[in-house]
Amino acid sequence: MKRKVIVSTLISCGDEYLFIKQNKPGGAYPGTLHIPGGGLEDGETPLDGVIREIREETGLVGLQNITPFDFDDDTMNYKGEDTQFIFLRYLAESKNKNAVAGSDAKEIVWVKKADVLKHPHNPATLRMLRKIKS
């Protein structure tokens, strides 16, 4: 089975969280909102990966309080191959909502924290959001 390490960051600004809608055909978890992130590259630390992915997908720089939150995993058929995704998940804060869709992001979506569970999320993201709300 293939294994892929994913770094992702739930970014808050005031009473909202930032999500993206993916732009990749054949991407994982179609039809759901995504926490910005992606595959950890060879030789890259998780924190470096977080900073790179956030910049690539949202254009945001200078995030504050980037903090490891938890890890999780999920197994699915991805691009025709059974793949285990290992998620290293972080929390961070942004002072502004100046995010713009880049690379893998088709659209930036800011969601009120009170409404976050009303949107479609993949199972791993739902587990994270439920931990935050409890």
PDB file of C-alpha atoms in Angstrom:
ATOM      1  CA  MET A   1       0.000   0.000   0.000  1.00  0.00           C
ATOM      2  CA  LYS A   2       1.229   3.459  -0.871  1.00  0.00           C
ATOM      3  CA  ARG A   3       1.687   5.954   1.995  1.00  0.00           C
ATOM      4  CA  LYS A   4       1.518   9.750   1.738  1.00  0.00           C
ATOM      5  CA  VAL A   5       2.279  12.252   4.541  1.00  0.00           C
ATOM      6  CA  ILE A   6       0.051  15.329   4.395  1.00  0.00           C
ATOM      7  CA  VAL A   7       0.573  18.551   6.359  1.00  0.00           C
ATOM      8  CA  SER A   8      -2.486  20.769   6.750  1.00  0.00           C
ATOM      9  CA  THR A   9      -3.414  23.826   8.767  1.00  0.00           C
ATOM     10  CA  LEU A  10      -6.760  25.052  10.010  1.00  0.00           C
ATOM     11  CA  ILE A  11      -6.414  28.831   9.842  1.00  0.00           C
ATOM     12  CA  SER A  12      -8.625  31.118  11.882  1.00  0.00           C
ATOM     13  CA  CYS A  13      -9.241  34.832  11.527  1.00  0.00           C
ATOM     14  CA  GLY A  14     -11.605  36.196  14.134  1.00  0.00           C
ATOM     15  CA  ASP A  15     -14.689  33.983  14.210  1.00  0.00           C
ATOM     16  CA  GLU A  16     -14.016  32.246  10.873  1.00  0.00           C
ATOM     17  CA  TYR A  17     -11.957  29.357   9.508  1.00  0.00           C
ATOM     18  CA  LEU A  18     -10.361  29.248   6.060  1.00  0.00           C
ATOM     19  CA  PHE A  19     -11.062  26.332   3.713  1.00  0.00           C
ATOM     20  CA  ILE A  20     -10.409  25.777   0.046  1.00  0.00           C
ATOM     21  CA  LYS A  21     -12.281  24.080  -2.742  1.00  0.00           C
ATOM     22  CA  GLN A  22      -9.788  22.015  -4.696  1.00  0.00           C
ATOM     23  CA  ASN A  23      -8.868  22.666  -8.291  1.00  0.00           C
ATOM     24  CA  LYS A  24      -7.305  19.259  -9.031  1.00  0.00           C
ATOM     25  CA  PRO A  25      -9.223  16.795 -11.189  1.00  0.00           C
ATOM     26  CA  GLY A  26      -9.036  13.422  -9.479  1.00  0.00           C
ATOM     27  CA  GLY A  27      -8.028  14.954  -6.150  1.00  0.00           C
ATOM     28  CA  ALA A  28      -8.820  13.294  -2.851  1.00  0.00           C
ATOM     29  CA  TYR A  29     -12.251  13.833  -1.294  1.00  0.00           C
ATOM     30  CA  PRO A  30     -14.089  15.514  -4.182  1.00  0.00           C
ATOM     31  CA  GLY A  31     -17.039  17.753  -3.339  1.00  0.00           C
ATOM     32  CA  THR A  32     -15.788  18.689   0.116  1.00  0.00           C
ATOM     33  CA  LEU A  33     -14.113  21.705   1.655  1.00  0.00           C
ATOM     34  CA  HIS A  34     -10.431  21.182   2.377  1.00  0.00           C
ATOM     35  CA  ILE A  35      -8.092  22.460   5.040  1.00  0.00           C
ATOM     36  CA  PRO A  36      -5.170  24.027   3.137  1.00  0.00           C
ATOM     37  CA  GLY A  37      -2.261  21.625   2.912  1.00  0.00           C
ATOM     38  CA  GLY A  38      -0.631  18.929   0.885  1.00  0.00           C
ATOM     39  CA  GLY A  39       2.103  16.367   0.585  1.00  0.00           C
ATOM     40  CA  LEU A  40       5.302  16.746   2.576  1.00  0.00           C
ATOM     41  CA  GLU A  41       8.269  16.911   0.204  1.00  0.00           C
ATOM     42  CA  ASP A  42      11.516  14.951   0.625  1.00  0.00           C
ATOM     43  CA  GLY A  43      13.887  16.668   3.054  1.00  0.00           C
ATOM     44  CA  GLU A  44      11.215  19.100   4.237  1.00  0.00           C
ATOM     45  CA  THR A  45      10.273  19.546   7.898  1.00  0.00           C
ATOM     46  CA  PRO A  46       6.546  19.498   8.681  1.00  0.00           C
ATOM     47  CA  LEU A  47       6.631  23.199   9.628  1.00  0.00           C
ATOM     48  CA  ASP A  48       8.401  24.114   6.379  1.00  0.00           C
ATOM     49  CA  GLY A  49       5.780  22.078   4.514  1.00  0.00           C
ATOM     50  CA  VAL A  50       2.950  23.902   6.286  1.00  0.00           C
ATOM     51  CA  ILE A  51       4.381  27.314   5.421  1.00  0.00           C
ATOM     52  CA  ARG A  52       4.988  26.310   1.772  1.00  0.00           C
ATOM     53  CA  GLU A  53       1.535  24.755   1.292  1.00  0.00           C
ATOM     54  CA  ILE A  54      -0.284  27.721   2.858  1.00  0.00           C
ATOM     55  CA  ARG A  55       1.638  30.155   0.661  1.00  0.00           C
ATOM     56  CA  GLU A  56       1.023  28.054  -2.496  1.00  0.00           C
ATOM     57  CA  GLU A  57      -2.688  27.476  -1.900  1.00  0.00           C
ATOM     58  CA  THR A  58      -3.781  30.747  -0.265  1.00  0.00           C
ATOM     59  CA  GLY A  59      -1.011  33.313  -0.694  1.00  0.00           C
ATOM     60  CA  LEU A  60      -1.041  33.936   3.062  1.00  0.00           C
ATOM     61  CA  VAL A  61       2.295  34.641   4.745  1.00  0.00           C
ATOM     62  CA  GLY A  62       3.132  35.682   8.274  1.00  0.00           C
ATOM     63  CA  LEU A  63       0.677  33.374  10.015  1.00  0.00           C
ATOM     64  CA  GLN A  64       0.826  33.497  13.782  1.00  0.00           C
ATOM     65  CA  ASN A  65       0.705  30.816  16.461  1.00  0.00           C
ATOM     66  CA  ILE A  66       1.368  27.908  14.095  1.00  0.00           C
ATOM     67  CA  THR A  67       0.876  25.028  16.498  1.00  0.00           C
ATOM     68  CA  PRO A  68       0.800  21.256  15.982  1.00  0.00           C
ATOM     69  CA  PHE A  69      -2.715  20.040  16.792  1.00  0.00           C
ATOM     70  CA  ASP A  70      -2.965  16.318  16.132  1.00  0.00           C
ATOM     71  CA  PHE A  71      -2.381  13.576  13.622  1.00  0.00           C
ATOM     72  CA  ASP A  72      -4.780  11.218  11.919  1.00  0.00           C
ATOM     73  CA  ASP A  73      -4.880   8.813   9.015  1.00  0.00           C
ATOM     74  CA  ASP A  74      -7.269   7.616   6.381  1.00  0.00           C
ATOM     75  CA  THR A  75      -7.045   4.964   3.685  1.00  0.00           C
ATOM     76  CA  MET A  76      -8.683   5.312   0.303  1.00  0.00           C
ATOM     77  CA  ASN A  77      -8.254   4.477  -3.340  1.00  0.00           C
ATOM     78  CA  TYR A  78      -6.333   7.442  -4.731  1.00  0.00           C
ATOM     79  CA  LYS A  79      -5.457   7.615  -8.403  1.00  0.00           C
ATOM     80  CA  GLY A  80      -6.141   3.891  -8.789  1.00  0.00           C
ATOM     81  CA  GLU A  81      -4.027   2.763  -5.844  1.00  0.00           C
ATOM     82  CA  ASP A  82      -4.878   2.011  -2.209  1.00  0.00           C
ATOM     83  CA  THR A  83      -3.193   4.820  -0.295  1.00  0.00           C
ATOM     84  CA  GLN A  84      -2.801   5.550   3.389  1.00  0.00           C
ATOM     85  CA  PHE A  85      -2.833   9.286   4.077  1.00  0.00           C
ATOM     86  CA  ILE A  86      -1.092  10.305   7.295  1.00  0.00           C
ATOM     87  CA  PHE A  87      -2.255  13.775   8.323  1.00  0.00           C
ATOM     88  CA  LEU A  88      -0.052  16.038  10.454  1.00  0.00           C
ATOM     89  CA  ARG A  89      -2.474  18.809  11.375  1.00  0.00           C
ATOM     90  CA  TYR A  90      -1.777  22.278  12.664  1.00  0.00           C
ATOM     91  CA  LEU A  91      -3.696  25.317  13.860  1.00  0.00           C
ATOM     92  CA  ALA A  92      -2.722  28.891  12.959  1.00  0.00           C
ATOM     93  CA  GLU A  93      -4.081  32.415  13.048  1.00  0.00           C
ATOM     94  CA  SER A  94      -4.177  35.059  10.358  1.00  0.00           C
ATOM     95  CA  LYS A  95      -4.535  38.775  11.037  1.00  0.00           C
ATOM     96  CA  ASN A  96      -6.381  39.264   7.746  1.00  0.00           C
ATOM     97  CA  LYS A  97      -8.539  37.492   5.184  1.00  0.00           C
ATOM     98  CA  ASN A  98      -6.392  38.450   2.193  1.00  0.00           C
ATOM     99  CA  ALA A  99      -6.160  34.868   0.961  1.00  0.00           C
ATOM    100  CA  VAL A 100      -6.324  34.251  -2.778  1.00  0.00           C
ATOM    101  CA  ALA A 101      -6.825  30.928  -4.510  1.00  0.00           C
ATOM    102  CA  GLY A 102      -3.572  29.513  -5.870  1.00  0.00           C
ATOM    103  CA  SER A 103      -2.100  26.223  -7.171  1.00  0.00           C
ATOM    104  CA  ASP A 104      -4.535  23.527  -5.964  1.00  0.00           C
ATOM    105  CA  ALA A 105      -7.239  25.922  -4.736  1.00  0.00           C
ATOM    106  CA  LYS A 106     -10.152  26.717  -7.013  1.00  0.00           C
ATOM    107  CA  GLU A 107     -11.783  28.943  -4.401  1.00  0.00           C
ATOM    108  CA  ILE A 108     -11.138  30.332  -0.908  1.00  0.00           C
ATOM    109  CA  VAL A 109     -14.019  29.889   1.544  1.00  0.00           C
ATOM    110  CA  TRP A 110     -14.207  31.571   4.967  1.00  0.00           C
ATOM    111  CA  VAL A 111     -16.725  29.803   7.220  1.00  0.00           C
ATOM    112  CA  LYS A 112     -18.083  31.071  10.530  1.00  0.00           C
ATOM    113  CA  LYS A 113     -16.900  28.794  13.338  1.00  0.00           C
ATOM    114  CA  ALA A 114     -20.512  28.358  14.505  1.00  0.00           C
ATOM    115  CA  ASP A 115     -21.493  27.069  11.028  1.00  0.00           C
ATOM    116  CA  VAL A 116     -18.456  24.951  10.222  1.00  0.00           C
ATOM    117  CA  LEU A 117     -20.174  21.566  10.658  1.00  0.00           C
ATOM    118  CA  LYS A 118     -22.961  22.578   8.251  1.00  0.00           C
ATOM    119  CA  HIS A 119     -20.595  22.239   5.281  1.00  0.00           C
ATOM    120  CA  PRO A 120     -19.385  19.074   3.486  1.00  0.00           C
ATOM    121  CA  HIS A 121     -16.055  17.868   4.874  1.00  0.00           C
ATOM    122  CA  ASN A 122     -14.053  14.680   4.410  1.00  0.00           C
ATOM    123  CA  PRO A 123     -14.012  12.193   7.318  1.00  0.00           C
ATOM    124  CA  ALA A 124     -10.543  13.196   8.576  1.00  0.00           C
ATOM    125  CA  THR A 125     -11.452  16.902   8.636  1.00  0.00           C
ATOM    126  CA  LEU A 126     -14.711  16.132  10.440  1.00  0.00           C
ATOM    127  CA  ARG A 127     -12.798  14.281  13.148  1.00  0.00           C
ATOM    128  CA  MET A 128     -10.512  17.301  13.603  1.00  0.00           C
ATOM    129  CA  LEU A 129     -13.368  19.798  13.717  1.00  0.00           C
ATOM    130  CA  ARG A 130     -15.241  17.705  16.276  1.00  0.00           C
ATOM    131  CA  LYS A 131     -12.144  17.651  18.508  1.00  0.00           C
ATOM    132  CA  ILE A 132     -11.960  21.434  18.334  1.00  0.00           C
ATOM    133  CA  LYS A 133     -15.653  21.871  19.151  1.00  0.00           C
ATOM    134  CA  SER A 134     -15.590  19.492  22.138  1.00  0.00           C
TER     135      SER A 134
END
